[in-house]
Amino acid sequence: MKGAKQIRGTDCQMVGLLHCDCRLPGPTKRTSSAAMAAGKAVWMAQARSTAGSMMVAASCGVAVGWASSAVVKLQDRTGPFQLTDDQASWVVSLNDVGILLGSLLSGLCFSVLGRRATLLLCPLLLLGWAALTFAATAPAFLYVARLLSGAGMAVHFVYGNVYLAEVSVRSSRGLLSLLTSLFAMAGTLLQFCVGPYVSYRTQAWLGALPAAAALVLLLLFTVESPYYLAMRDRPDEMLAALARLRGCSVESDALRDEAHEIERTVERQRSAGSLLAALCSPASRRAASVGVVVQATAPLFGESVLMAYAQKIFIISGSPLGDAQSAIVLYVAQASACLACTALVDRWGRRTLLSVSCLGNCIGMAVLSAYLGASPDRQGPLQWIPLASLLLFVVSCSLGANPVPGLLLAELLPQRAKPLMAPLSMMLFSVTAFAVSKSFLALGEAAGMFAPFAVFAAWNALAVAFTRLFVPETKNKSLAEVYGMLSGREEAPKQN
């Protein structure tokens, strides 16, 4: 029994070394084996606690992809009722209004009920969306259903990454955050591949299944954030939650050191005084400005509107494949690029990935805009230009511009600022997304279809400059170190 306890203590020390990224002098074979075992324990513990969040992301992806084929069914009279073009536009756009409402709702719950309870709202809202969609007999049912789906997405988009950042070790924080993007893309791809070939009501149940699975996983395995418990002055619960997340004993010295680091971070932010005073500090102003700008302007990268109108864009620009087949190719490329990003985010860093991604976006959009503006003969080799430029765009966007803004927001915002600034950024995101979606076709009709793509290219060029000038690097840093770097308490490591 004593020997087992000693082994357990060694594993916990290895967990501490993994978390702080220390190096043992003269590693032995036994030490290496212990470190590997401890690393596996950490991964298993984090996988259990974040499985619900991953399934929530898949549920949101299914909801995102629902409209593409469901609206077609409802307009060609294969659904339970028929939609006009105007009604269809409201069904699509009310999802963004739901994101706005969900940002307000989740902001009220975040600090009072905790991270875990807030995340539980997402599958509940998406189950409501699926039920109303299944039972719909008139457009009004779908209007309410889309408000619910948008509200559920907002809960995940605002606080999913915040939760992951607070519970993960620094070496896996970027990877876990990007896995949520991959799960979301997988959900969307599922709708695109299955939705067109099943009935309207079967497609509605397709949205309910991952939401139900997410609810079960969140209830059974999700652990409350240690940062939230520290803020609520519940140290024993905080230590127990941290032990579950690290897969080791509460008696571990390394675990207690990490707990004290969390408590010191929370106490420093409390000492800033009121929420308004905290936001007035230079560190909070910098973090809030960078995080909110990057997140709120993400729709201007162009990805969301491009994927929503993918088939229409290929009808206008032409493609050697069919318009529907070309759209599926884009989604497969998007998911593949996001998978590649999981291997790069903790090697290259957030700042470098975002810069390279926006540069690729700019080139892809500029080429497509020039092609549409020149109106060349769409036969021969030139007919591949639209597909090639859009493939470059979705791949580069999925490598950074899509997943990194949410990760940066979760890492940069201080604890006291998150209840206000996180939902505010998503509210601004929803307003921007609504404006971009509504103006895309109008601008194309008024000035030519090259114009919206030229706007996206220009914005991505500005994003490259903004990232290089203002966005700090956060890879391989604990949240306490990130706040310290922004506050100037320690010299920041050389940025990528």
Short mmCIF file of C-alpha atoms in Angstrom, two decimals:
data_model
loop_
_atom_site.label_atom_id
_atom_site.label_comp_id
_atom_site.label_asym_id
_atom_site.label_seq_id
_atom_site.Cartn_x
_atom_site.Cartn_y
_atom_site.Cartn_z
CA MET A 1 0.00 0.00 0.00
CA LYS A 2 2.84 2.32 0.86
CA GLY A 3 4.57 1.53 -2.41
CA ALA A 4 1.40 2.28 -4.37
CA LYS A 5 1.11 5.64 -2.63
CA GLN A 6 4.73 6.47 -3.50
CA ILE A 7 4.12 5.61 -7.16
CA ARG A 8 0.99 7.75 -7.13
CA GLY A 9 2.97 10.63 -5.68
CA THR A 10 5.62 10.27 -8.40
CA ASP A 11 2.91 10.40 -11.09
CA CYS A 12 1.51 13.57 -9.55
CA GLN A 13 4.94 15.17 -9.57
CA MET A 14 5.29 14.27 -13.24
CA VAL A 15 1.90 15.92 -13.88
CA GLY A 16 3.23 19.05 -12.24
CA LEU A 17 6.32 18.95 -14.45
CA LEU A 18 4.15 18.56 -17.53
CA HIS A 19 2.02 21.51 -16.52
CA CYS A 20 4.91 23.85 -15.80
CA ASP A 21 6.96 22.56 -18.77
CA CYS A 22 10.00 21.96 -16.56
CA ARG A 23 12.93 19.70 -17.51
CA LEU A 24 14.44 17.14 -15.20
CA PRO A 25 18.25 17.01 -15.20
CA GLY A 26 19.68 13.75 -16.54
CA PRO A 27 16.38 11.92 -17.28
CA THR A 28 16.47 8.20 -16.67
CA LYS A 29 14.46 5.50 -18.35
CA ARG A 30 12.31 5.17 -15.25
CA THR A 31 11.66 8.92 -15.15
CA SER A 32 10.72 8.91 -18.84
CA SER A 33 8.26 6.06 -18.28
CA ALA A 34 6.75 7.86 -15.29
CA ALA A 35 6.39 11.08 -17.30
CA MET A 36 4.67 9.20 -20.13
CA ALA A 37 2.27 7.57 -17.68
CA ALA A 38 1.55 10.91 -16.03
CA GLY A 39 1.00 12.56 -19.41
CA LYS A 40 -1.46 9.82 -20.34
CA ALA A 41 -3.30 10.33 -17.04
CA VAL A 42 -3.61 14.07 -17.72
CA TRP A 43 -4.90 13.47 -21.23
CA MET A 44 -7.45 10.91 -20.08
CA ALA A 45 -8.69 13.22 -17.31
CA GLN A 46 -9.00 16.17 -19.69
CA ALA A 47 -10.63 14.02 -22.37
CA ARG A 48 -13.35 12.95 -19.94
CA SER A 49 -14.08 16.48 -18.79
CA THR A 50 -14.05 18.02 -22.27
CA ALA A 51 -15.91 15.25 -24.14
CA GLY A 52 -19.22 17.02 -23.53
CA SER A 53 -17.85 20.27 -24.92
CA MET A 54 -16.61 18.46 -28.04
CA MET A 55 -20.03 16.92 -28.63
CA VAL A 56 -21.64 20.33 -28.09
CA ALA A 57 -19.42 21.63 -30.90
CA ALA A 58 -20.61 18.81 -33.17
CA SER A 59 -24.22 19.69 -32.30
CA CYS A 60 -23.59 23.32 -33.27
CA GLY A 61 -22.04 22.17 -36.54
CA VAL A 62 -25.12 20.10 -37.34
CA ALA A 63 -27.31 23.15 -36.66
CA VAL A 64 -25.10 25.32 -38.90
CA GLY A 65 -25.38 22.88 -41.81
CA TRP A 66 -29.12 22.22 -41.42
CA ALA A 67 -30.37 25.15 -43.51
CA SER A 68 -28.47 24.26 -46.69
CA SER A 69 -30.61 21.26 -47.63
CA ALA A 70 -33.64 21.79 -45.36
CA VAL A 71 -34.55 25.12 -46.96
CA VAL A 72 -34.33 23.49 -50.40
CA LYS A 73 -36.78 20.78 -49.25
CA LEU A 74 -39.18 23.42 -47.95
CA GLN A 75 -39.02 25.44 -51.16
CA ASP A 76 -39.47 22.52 -53.56
CA ARG A 77 -42.51 21.20 -51.63
CA THR A 78 -40.89 18.05 -50.24
CA GLY A 79 -41.26 19.33 -46.66
CA PRO A 80 -44.39 19.70 -44.49
CA PHE A 81 -45.05 23.22 -45.85
CA GLN A 82 -43.62 25.62 -48.42
CA LEU A 83 -41.36 28.63 -47.84
CA THR A 84 -41.21 31.73 -50.00
CA ASP A 85 -37.82 33.32 -50.74
CA ASP A 86 -38.46 36.01 -48.14
CA GLN A 87 -39.45 33.47 -45.49
CA ALA A 88 -36.39 31.37 -46.31
CA SER A 89 -34.12 34.40 -45.81
CA TRP A 90 -35.62 34.96 -42.37
CA VAL A 91 -35.17 31.30 -41.45
CA VAL A 92 -31.48 31.60 -42.31
CA SER A 93 -30.77 35.04 -40.79
CA LEU A 94 -32.70 34.62 -37.51
CA ASN A 95 -29.96 32.25 -36.40
CA ASP A 96 -27.66 35.30 -36.08
CA VAL A 97 -30.32 37.10 -34.02
CA GLY A 98 -30.42 34.03 -31.77
CA ILE A 99 -26.65 34.31 -31.30
CA LEU A 100 -27.18 37.86 -30.08
CA LEU A 101 -29.86 36.79 -27.59
CA GLY A 102 -27.86 33.75 -26.46
CA SER A 103 -24.85 35.95 -25.73
CA LEU A 104 -26.95 37.98 -23.28
CA LEU A 105 -28.45 34.86 -21.66
CA SER A 106 -25.15 33.06 -21.20
CA GLY A 107 -23.50 36.22 -19.84
CA LEU A 108 -26.02 36.32 -17.00
CA CYS A 109 -25.44 32.63 -16.16
CA PHE A 110 -21.67 32.50 -16.53
CA SER A 111 -20.60 34.10 -13.25
CA VAL A 112 -23.63 33.14 -11.16
CA LEU A 113 -24.23 29.50 -12.11
CA GLY A 114 -20.69 28.57 -13.17
CA ARG A 115 -19.06 27.31 -16.35
CA ARG A 116 -20.53 23.80 -16.22
CA ALA A 117 -24.14 24.94 -15.77
CA THR A 118 -23.74 27.54 -18.53
CA LEU A 119 -22.45 24.90 -20.96
CA LEU A 120 -25.50 22.74 -20.15
CA LEU A 121 -27.72 25.43 -21.67
CA CYS A 122 -26.32 24.71 -25.13
CA PRO A 123 -27.60 21.13 -25.68
CA LEU A 124 -30.91 22.03 -24.04
CA LEU A 125 -31.44 24.91 -26.48
CA LEU A 126 -30.38 22.75 -29.44
CA LEU A 127 -32.79 20.00 -28.37
CA GLY A 128 -35.53 22.65 -28.36
CA TRP A 129 -34.46 23.66 -31.88
CA ALA A 130 -34.62 20.06 -33.11
CA ALA A 131 -38.03 19.43 -31.50
CA LEU A 132 -39.60 22.59 -32.97
CA THR A 133 -38.06 21.88 -36.37
CA PHE A 134 -39.50 18.34 -36.33
CA ALA A 135 -42.95 19.53 -35.28
CA ALA A 136 -43.04 22.59 -37.57
CA THR A 137 -46.22 23.09 -39.60
CA ALA A 138 -45.69 26.76 -40.48
CA PRO A 139 -42.76 29.19 -40.91
CA ALA A 140 -43.33 30.67 -37.43
CA PHE A 141 -42.19 27.39 -35.86
CA LEU A 142 -38.90 27.62 -37.72
CA TYR A 143 -38.41 31.29 -36.79
CA VAL A 144 -38.51 30.34 -33.11
CA ALA A 145 -36.45 27.21 -33.72
CA ARG A 146 -33.68 29.20 -35.41
CA LEU A 147 -33.61 31.67 -32.54
CA LEU A 148 -33.07 28.70 -30.21
CA SER A 149 -30.32 27.21 -32.39
CA GLY A 150 -28.52 30.56 -32.54
CA ALA A 151 -28.80 30.98 -28.77
CA GLY A 152 -27.34 27.50 -28.25
CA MET A 153 -24.45 28.24 -30.60
CA ALA A 154 -23.74 31.49 -28.74
CA VAL A 155 -23.33 29.63 -25.44
CA HIS A 156 -20.76 27.34 -27.04
CA PHE A 157 -18.97 30.01 -29.06
CA VAL A 158 -18.68 32.39 -26.11
CA TYR A 159 -17.82 30.02 -23.29
CA GLY A 160 -16.70 26.73 -24.82
CA ASN A 161 -13.16 28.01 -25.38
CA VAL A 162 -13.20 29.87 -22.06
CA TYR A 163 -13.94 26.60 -20.24
CA LEU A 164 -11.27 24.70 -22.18
CA ALA A 165 -8.67 27.37 -21.46
CA GLU A 166 -9.40 27.24 -17.73
CA VAL A 167 -9.30 23.45 -17.30
CA SER A 168 -6.48 22.40 -19.65
CA VAL A 169 -2.74 22.31 -19.15
CA ARG A 170 -0.80 24.76 -21.28
CA SER A 171 0.69 22.09 -23.55
CA SER A 172 -2.74 20.90 -24.71
CA ARG A 173 -4.84 24.08 -24.47
CA GLY A 174 -4.46 25.01 -28.13
CA LEU A 175 -5.06 21.46 -29.35
CA LEU A 176 -8.25 20.99 -27.30
CA SER A 177 -9.64 24.31 -28.49
CA LEU A 178 -8.99 23.43 -32.12
CA LEU A 179 -10.54 20.00 -31.69
CA THR A 180 -13.83 21.74 -30.92
CA SER A 181 -13.60 23.49 -34.32
CA LEU A 182 -12.92 20.13 -35.94
CA PHE A 183 -15.96 18.56 -34.26
CA ALA A 184 -18.10 21.51 -35.39
CA MET A 185 -16.92 21.10 -38.98
CA ALA A 186 -17.61 17.37 -38.78
CA GLY A 187 -21.19 18.13 -37.72
CA THR A 188 -21.65 20.51 -40.64
CA LEU A 189 -20.13 18.02 -43.08
CA LEU A 190 -22.53 15.36 -41.76
CA GLN A 191 -25.50 17.57 -42.64
CA PHE A 192 -24.13 18.26 -46.12
CA CYS A 193 -23.49 14.59 -46.85
CA VAL A 194 -26.65 13.10 -45.28
CA GLY A 195 -29.20 15.94 -45.23
CA PRO A 196 -29.99 16.03 -48.97
CA TYR A 197 -30.77 12.31 -49.03
CA VAL A 198 -33.15 11.97 -46.06
CA SER A 199 -36.60 13.37 -45.35
CA TYR A 200 -37.19 16.72 -43.67
CA ARG A 201 -38.23 15.16 -40.35
CA THR A 202 -35.37 12.64 -40.35
CA GLN A 203 -33.00 15.56 -40.83
CA ALA A 204 -34.52 17.24 -37.77
CA TRP A 205 -33.81 14.15 -35.64
CA LEU A 206 -30.27 14.14 -37.02
CA GLY A 207 -29.78 17.40 -35.12
CA ALA A 208 -31.23 15.99 -31.89
CA LEU A 209 -28.89 13.01 -31.54
CA PRO A 210 -25.56 14.84 -30.92
CA ALA A 211 -27.32 17.35 -28.65
CA ALA A 212 -28.71 14.53 -26.50
CA ALA A 213 -25.28 12.86 -26.37
CA ALA A 214 -23.68 16.19 -25.37
CA LEU A 215 -26.17 16.64 -22.53
CA VAL A 216 -25.38 13.18 -21.12
CA LEU A 217 -21.61 13.70 -21.37
CA LEU A 218 -21.78 17.13 -19.72
CA LEU A 219 -23.86 15.79 -16.82
CA LEU A 220 -21.66 12.74 -16.23
CA PHE A 221 -18.10 13.88 -16.81
CA THR A 222 -17.68 17.66 -17.01
CA VAL A 223 -15.79 19.15 -14.05
CA GLU A 224 -16.39 22.71 -12.87
CA SER A 225 -13.61 25.19 -13.72
CA PRO A 226 -11.05 25.62 -10.88
CA TYR A 227 -10.88 29.33 -11.72
CA TYR A 228 -14.62 29.74 -11.14
CA LEU A 229 -14.44 27.84 -7.83
CA ALA A 230 -11.50 30.02 -6.73
CA MET A 231 -13.49 33.15 -7.57
CA ARG A 232 -16.40 31.84 -5.46
CA ASP A 233 -14.06 31.16 -2.48
CA ARG A 234 -14.49 27.39 -2.53
CA PRO A 235 -10.87 26.22 -2.15
CA ASP A 236 -11.58 22.59 -1.21
CA GLU A 237 -13.86 22.10 -4.21
CA MET A 238 -11.32 23.88 -6.40
CA LEU A 239 -8.55 21.52 -5.29
CA ALA A 240 -10.76 18.46 -5.83
CA ALA A 241 -11.77 19.66 -9.32
CA LEU A 242 -8.14 20.32 -10.22
CA ALA A 243 -7.16 16.82 -9.03
CA ARG A 244 -9.82 15.29 -11.29
CA LEU A 245 -8.60 17.37 -14.23
CA ARG A 246 -4.96 16.39 -13.69
CA GLY A 247 -5.64 12.74 -12.86
CA CYS A 248 -3.73 12.74 -9.55
CA SER A 249 -4.14 13.02 -5.77
CA VAL A 250 -5.10 16.22 -3.93
CA GLU A 251 -2.05 15.58 -1.73
CA SER A 252 0.35 16.24 -4.59
CA ASP A 253 2.72 19.16 -3.99
CA ALA A 254 2.70 20.00 -7.70
CA LEU A 255 -1.10 20.11 -7.71
CA ARG A 256 -1.18 22.38 -4.68
CA ASP A 257 1.37 24.67 -6.31
CA GLU A 258 -0.88 24.97 -9.34
CA ALA A 259 -3.87 25.62 -7.08
CA HIS A 260 -1.97 28.41 -5.30
CA GLU A 261 -1.05 29.91 -8.69
CA ILE A 262 -4.74 29.98 -9.65
CA GLU A 263 -5.69 31.56 -6.32
CA ARG A 264 -2.98 34.22 -6.67
CA THR A 265 -4.16 35.04 -10.19
CA VAL A 266 -7.76 35.41 -9.04
CA GLU A 267 -6.71 37.49 -6.02
CA ARG A 268 -4.64 39.86 -8.17
CA GLN A 269 -7.63 40.45 -10.41
CA ARG A 270 -9.89 41.00 -7.40
CA SER A 271 -7.47 43.61 -6.09
CA ALA A 272 -8.19 45.65 -9.21
CA GLY A 273 -11.48 46.62 -7.54
CA SER A 274 -14.74 46.87 -9.45
CA LEU A 275 -15.30 45.40 -12.88
CA LEU A 276 -15.06 48.88 -14.38
CA ALA A 277 -11.76 49.49 -12.57
CA ALA A 278 -10.44 46.15 -13.78
CA LEU A 279 -11.28 47.05 -17.36
CA CYS A 280 -9.50 50.39 -16.94
CA SER A 281 -6.15 48.75 -16.19
CA PRO A 282 -3.66 48.78 -19.11
CA ALA A 283 -3.46 44.97 -19.21
CA SER A 284 -7.23 44.54 -19.34
CA ARG A 285 -7.62 47.26 -21.94
CA ARG A 286 -5.02 45.62 -24.16
CA ALA A 287 -6.46 42.13 -23.69
CA ALA A 288 -10.06 43.26 -24.23
CA SER A 289 -9.19 45.36 -27.27
CA VAL A 290 -7.20 42.65 -29.02
CA GLY A 291 -9.51 39.76 -28.11
CA VAL A 292 -12.77 41.54 -28.93
CA VAL A 293 -11.52 43.07 -32.19
CA VAL A 294 -10.22 39.74 -33.47
CA GLN A 295 -13.38 37.84 -32.48
CA ALA A 296 -16.01 40.44 -33.39
CA THR A 297 -14.61 41.11 -36.87
CA ALA A 298 -14.11 37.43 -37.76
CA PRO A 299 -17.11 37.41 -40.17
CA LEU A 300 -15.24 39.98 -42.29
CA PHE A 301 -12.67 37.31 -43.11
CA GLY A 302 -15.45 36.02 -45.39
CA GLU A 303 -15.62 32.34 -44.44
CA SER A 304 -19.13 32.16 -43.00
CA VAL A 305 -20.81 33.93 -45.91
CA LEU A 306 -18.72 32.02 -48.45
CA MET A 307 -19.75 28.65 -47.01
CA ALA A 308 -23.40 29.74 -46.77
CA TYR A 309 -23.48 30.77 -50.45
CA ALA A 310 -20.94 28.24 -51.75
CA GLN A 311 -23.23 26.66 -54.36
CA LYS A 312 -24.49 30.04 -55.55
CA ILE A 313 -20.93 31.35 -55.87
CA PHE A 314 -19.97 28.37 -58.04
CA ILE A 315 -23.08 28.88 -60.18
CA ILE A 316 -21.98 32.49 -60.77
CA SER A 317 -18.24 31.86 -61.20
CA GLY A 318 -18.37 28.45 -62.82
CA SER A 319 -16.52 25.26 -61.89
CA PRO A 320 -15.30 22.18 -63.81
CA LEU A 321 -17.03 20.05 -61.15
CA GLY A 322 -20.73 20.65 -60.46
CA ASP A 323 -21.73 23.48 -58.11
CA ALA A 324 -22.94 21.01 -55.44
CA GLN A 325 -19.87 18.80 -55.80
CA SER A 326 -17.56 21.83 -55.61
CA ALA A 327 -19.26 22.94 -52.37
CA ILE A 328 -18.70 19.49 -50.81
CA VAL A 329 -15.02 19.63 -51.85
CA LEU A 330 -14.72 22.93 -49.97
CA TYR A 331 -16.17 21.45 -46.78
CA VAL A 332 -13.88 18.41 -46.93
CA ALA A 333 -10.87 20.70 -47.46
CA GLN A 334 -12.00 22.89 -44.56
CA ALA A 335 -12.22 19.96 -42.15
CA SER A 336 -8.86 18.56 -43.33
CA ALA A 337 -7.14 21.92 -42.81
CA CYS A 338 -8.59 22.24 -39.32
CA LEU A 339 -7.18 18.80 -38.51
CA ALA A 340 -3.75 19.98 -39.69
CA CYS A 341 -4.10 23.08 -37.53
CA THR A 342 -4.31 20.93 -34.39
CA ALA A 343 -0.71 19.85 -35.05
CA LEU A 344 0.53 23.39 -35.71
CA VAL A 345 -1.13 25.64 -33.13
CA ASP A 346 1.29 24.77 -30.31
CA ARG A 347 4.32 24.64 -32.63
CA TRP A 348 3.93 27.81 -34.66
CA GLY A 349 1.88 29.70 -32.09
CA ARG A 350 -1.40 31.60 -32.32
CA ARG A 351 0.13 34.81 -33.67
CA THR A 352 2.03 33.19 -36.54
CA LEU A 353 -0.88 30.95 -37.55
CA LEU A 354 -3.30 33.88 -37.62
CA SER A 355 -0.91 36.00 -39.70
CA VAL A 356 -0.20 33.26 -42.25
CA SER A 357 -3.89 32.35 -42.40
CA CYS A 358 -5.03 35.92 -43.13
CA LEU A 359 -2.33 36.29 -45.77
CA GLY A 360 -3.59 33.14 -47.54
CA ASN A 361 -7.17 34.43 -47.23
CA CYS A 362 -6.14 37.72 -48.81
CA ILE A 363 -4.48 36.02 -51.80
CA GLY A 364 -7.43 33.66 -52.39
CA MET A 365 -10.04 36.44 -52.24
CA ALA A 366 -7.95 38.81 -54.38
CA VAL A 367 -7.52 36.19 -57.12
CA LEU A 368 -11.26 35.37 -57.15
CA SER A 369 -12.18 39.06 -57.19
CA ALA A 370 -9.83 39.72 -60.13
CA TYR A 371 -11.24 36.71 -61.99
CA LEU A 372 -14.85 37.84 -61.54
CA GLY A 373 -13.96 41.42 -62.40
CA ALA A 374 -12.15 40.46 -65.62
CA SER A 375 -14.97 38.10 -66.76
CA PRO A 376 -12.66 35.79 -68.74
CA ASP A 377 -13.71 32.93 -70.99
CA ARG A 378 -14.76 30.21 -68.54
CA GLN A 379 -13.45 27.35 -70.61
CA GLY A 380 -10.06 25.64 -70.54
CA PRO A 381 -7.58 26.02 -67.66
CA LEU A 382 -9.09 29.32 -66.45
CA GLN A 383 -12.27 27.58 -65.30
CA TRP A 384 -10.28 26.07 -62.42
CA ILE A 385 -9.45 29.50 -60.94
CA PRO A 386 -12.62 29.93 -58.82
CA LEU A 387 -12.33 26.46 -57.25
CA ALA A 388 -8.57 26.80 -56.71
CA SER A 389 -8.83 30.27 -55.14
CA LEU A 390 -11.69 29.20 -52.87
CA LEU A 391 -9.80 26.07 -51.85
CA LEU A 392 -6.81 28.23 -50.94
CA PHE A 393 -9.13 30.46 -48.93
CA VAL A 394 -10.92 27.74 -46.93
CA VAL A 395 -7.67 25.88 -46.21
CA SER A 396 -5.83 29.00 -45.02
CA CYS A 397 -8.87 30.20 -43.06
CA SER A 398 -9.22 26.86 -41.28
CA LEU A 399 -5.54 26.95 -40.35
CA GLY A 400 -5.96 30.08 -38.23
CA ALA A 401 -8.59 32.71 -39.00
CA ASN A 402 -11.43 30.36 -38.09
CA PRO A 403 -10.24 28.67 -34.84
CA VAL A 404 -7.67 31.10 -33.41
CA PRO A 405 -9.87 34.17 -32.58
CA GLY A 406 -11.99 32.26 -30.08
CA LEU A 407 -8.89 30.70 -28.51
CA LEU A 408 -7.19 34.10 -28.17
CA LEU A 409 -10.27 35.63 -26.56
CA ALA A 410 -10.38 32.85 -23.96
CA GLU A 411 -6.66 33.17 -23.20
CA LEU A 412 -6.34 36.97 -23.14
CA LEU A 413 -9.37 38.09 -21.14
CA PRO A 414 -8.83 38.34 -17.36
CA GLN A 415 -11.29 36.43 -15.18
CA ARG A 416 -13.16 39.54 -14.02
CA ALA A 417 -13.57 40.79 -17.58
CA LYS A 418 -14.89 37.53 -19.08
CA PRO A 419 -18.53 37.83 -17.88
CA LEU A 420 -18.83 41.16 -19.71
CA MET A 421 -16.36 41.06 -22.59
CA ALA A 422 -16.91 37.47 -23.79
CA PRO A 423 -20.65 37.89 -24.50
CA LEU A 424 -20.05 41.42 -25.80
CA SER A 425 -17.60 40.07 -28.38
CA MET A 426 -20.13 37.46 -29.50
CA MET A 427 -22.89 40.07 -29.71
CA LEU A 428 -20.66 42.16 -31.96
CA PHE A 429 -19.81 39.00 -33.91
CA SER A 430 -23.51 38.29 -34.52
CA VAL A 431 -24.18 41.86 -35.64
CA THR A 432 -21.21 41.74 -38.02
CA ALA A 433 -22.24 38.32 -39.36
CA PHE A 434 -25.83 39.49 -39.93
CA ALA A 435 -24.63 42.60 -41.77
CA VAL A 436 -22.16 40.65 -43.94
CA SER A 437 -24.74 37.96 -44.82
CA LYS A 438 -27.43 40.50 -45.71
CA SER A 439 -25.15 42.79 -47.74
CA PHE A 440 -23.19 40.13 -49.65
CA LEU A 441 -25.63 39.58 -52.52
CA ALA A 442 -26.81 43.20 -52.49
CA LEU A 443 -23.27 44.51 -52.94
CA GLY A 444 -22.63 41.93 -55.65
CA GLU A 445 -25.73 42.98 -57.57
CA ALA A 446 -24.99 46.70 -57.19
CA ALA A 447 -21.25 46.74 -57.97
CA GLY A 448 -20.54 43.33 -59.47
CA MET A 449 -19.75 40.05 -57.74
CA PHE A 450 -16.06 40.91 -57.64
CA ALA A 451 -16.76 43.68 -55.07
CA PRO A 452 -17.56 41.64 -51.91
CA PHE A 453 -14.51 39.46 -52.49
CA ALA A 454 -12.34 42.56 -52.91
CA VAL A 455 -13.65 43.77 -49.52
CA PHE A 456 -12.77 40.44 -47.91
CA ALA A 457 -9.27 40.55 -49.45
CA ALA A 458 -8.69 44.08 -48.12
CA TRP A 459 -9.89 43.17 -44.63
CA ASN A 460 -7.62 40.13 -44.47
CA ALA A 461 -4.67 42.31 -45.49
CA LEU A 462 -5.50 44.68 -42.62
CA ALA A 463 -5.80 41.67 -40.29
CA VAL A 464 -2.24 40.59 -41.13
CA ALA A 465 -0.91 44.01 -40.12
CA PHE A 466 -3.06 44.14 -36.96
CA THR A 467 -1.92 40.67 -35.87
CA ARG A 468 1.77 41.43 -36.33
CA LEU A 469 1.51 44.75 -34.52
CA PHE A 470 -0.86 44.07 -31.62
CA VAL A 471 -1.60 40.37 -31.00
CA PRO A 472 0.66 38.81 -28.32
CA GLU A 473 1.83 35.20 -28.41
CA THR A 474 0.27 32.94 -25.76
CA LYS A 475 1.51 29.47 -26.70
CA ASN A 476 3.06 27.38 -23.90
CA LYS A 477 1.94 29.86 -21.23
CA SER A 478 -0.42 29.26 -18.34
CA LEU A 479 -3.28 31.75 -17.98
CA ALA A 480 -1.46 33.27 -15.00
CA GLU A 481 1.62 33.83 -17.17
CA VAL A 482 -0.49 35.39 -19.92
CA TYR A 483 -1.98 37.88 -17.46
CA GLY A 484 1.46 38.57 -16.05
CA MET A 485 2.85 39.21 -19.52
CA LEU A 486 0.04 41.65 -20.34
CA SER A 487 0.51 43.42 -17.00
CA GLY A 488 4.26 43.75 -17.56
CA ARG A 489 5.18 41.91 -14.36
CA GLU A 490 7.63 39.75 -16.28
CA GLU A 491 9.38 39.96 -19.59
CA ALA A 492 7.42 38.21 -22.26
CA PRO A 493 9.16 35.49 -24.19
CA LYS A 494 10.18 36.31 -27.70
CA GLN A 495 7.12 36.22 -29.88
CA ASN A 496 6.85 34.32 -33.10
#
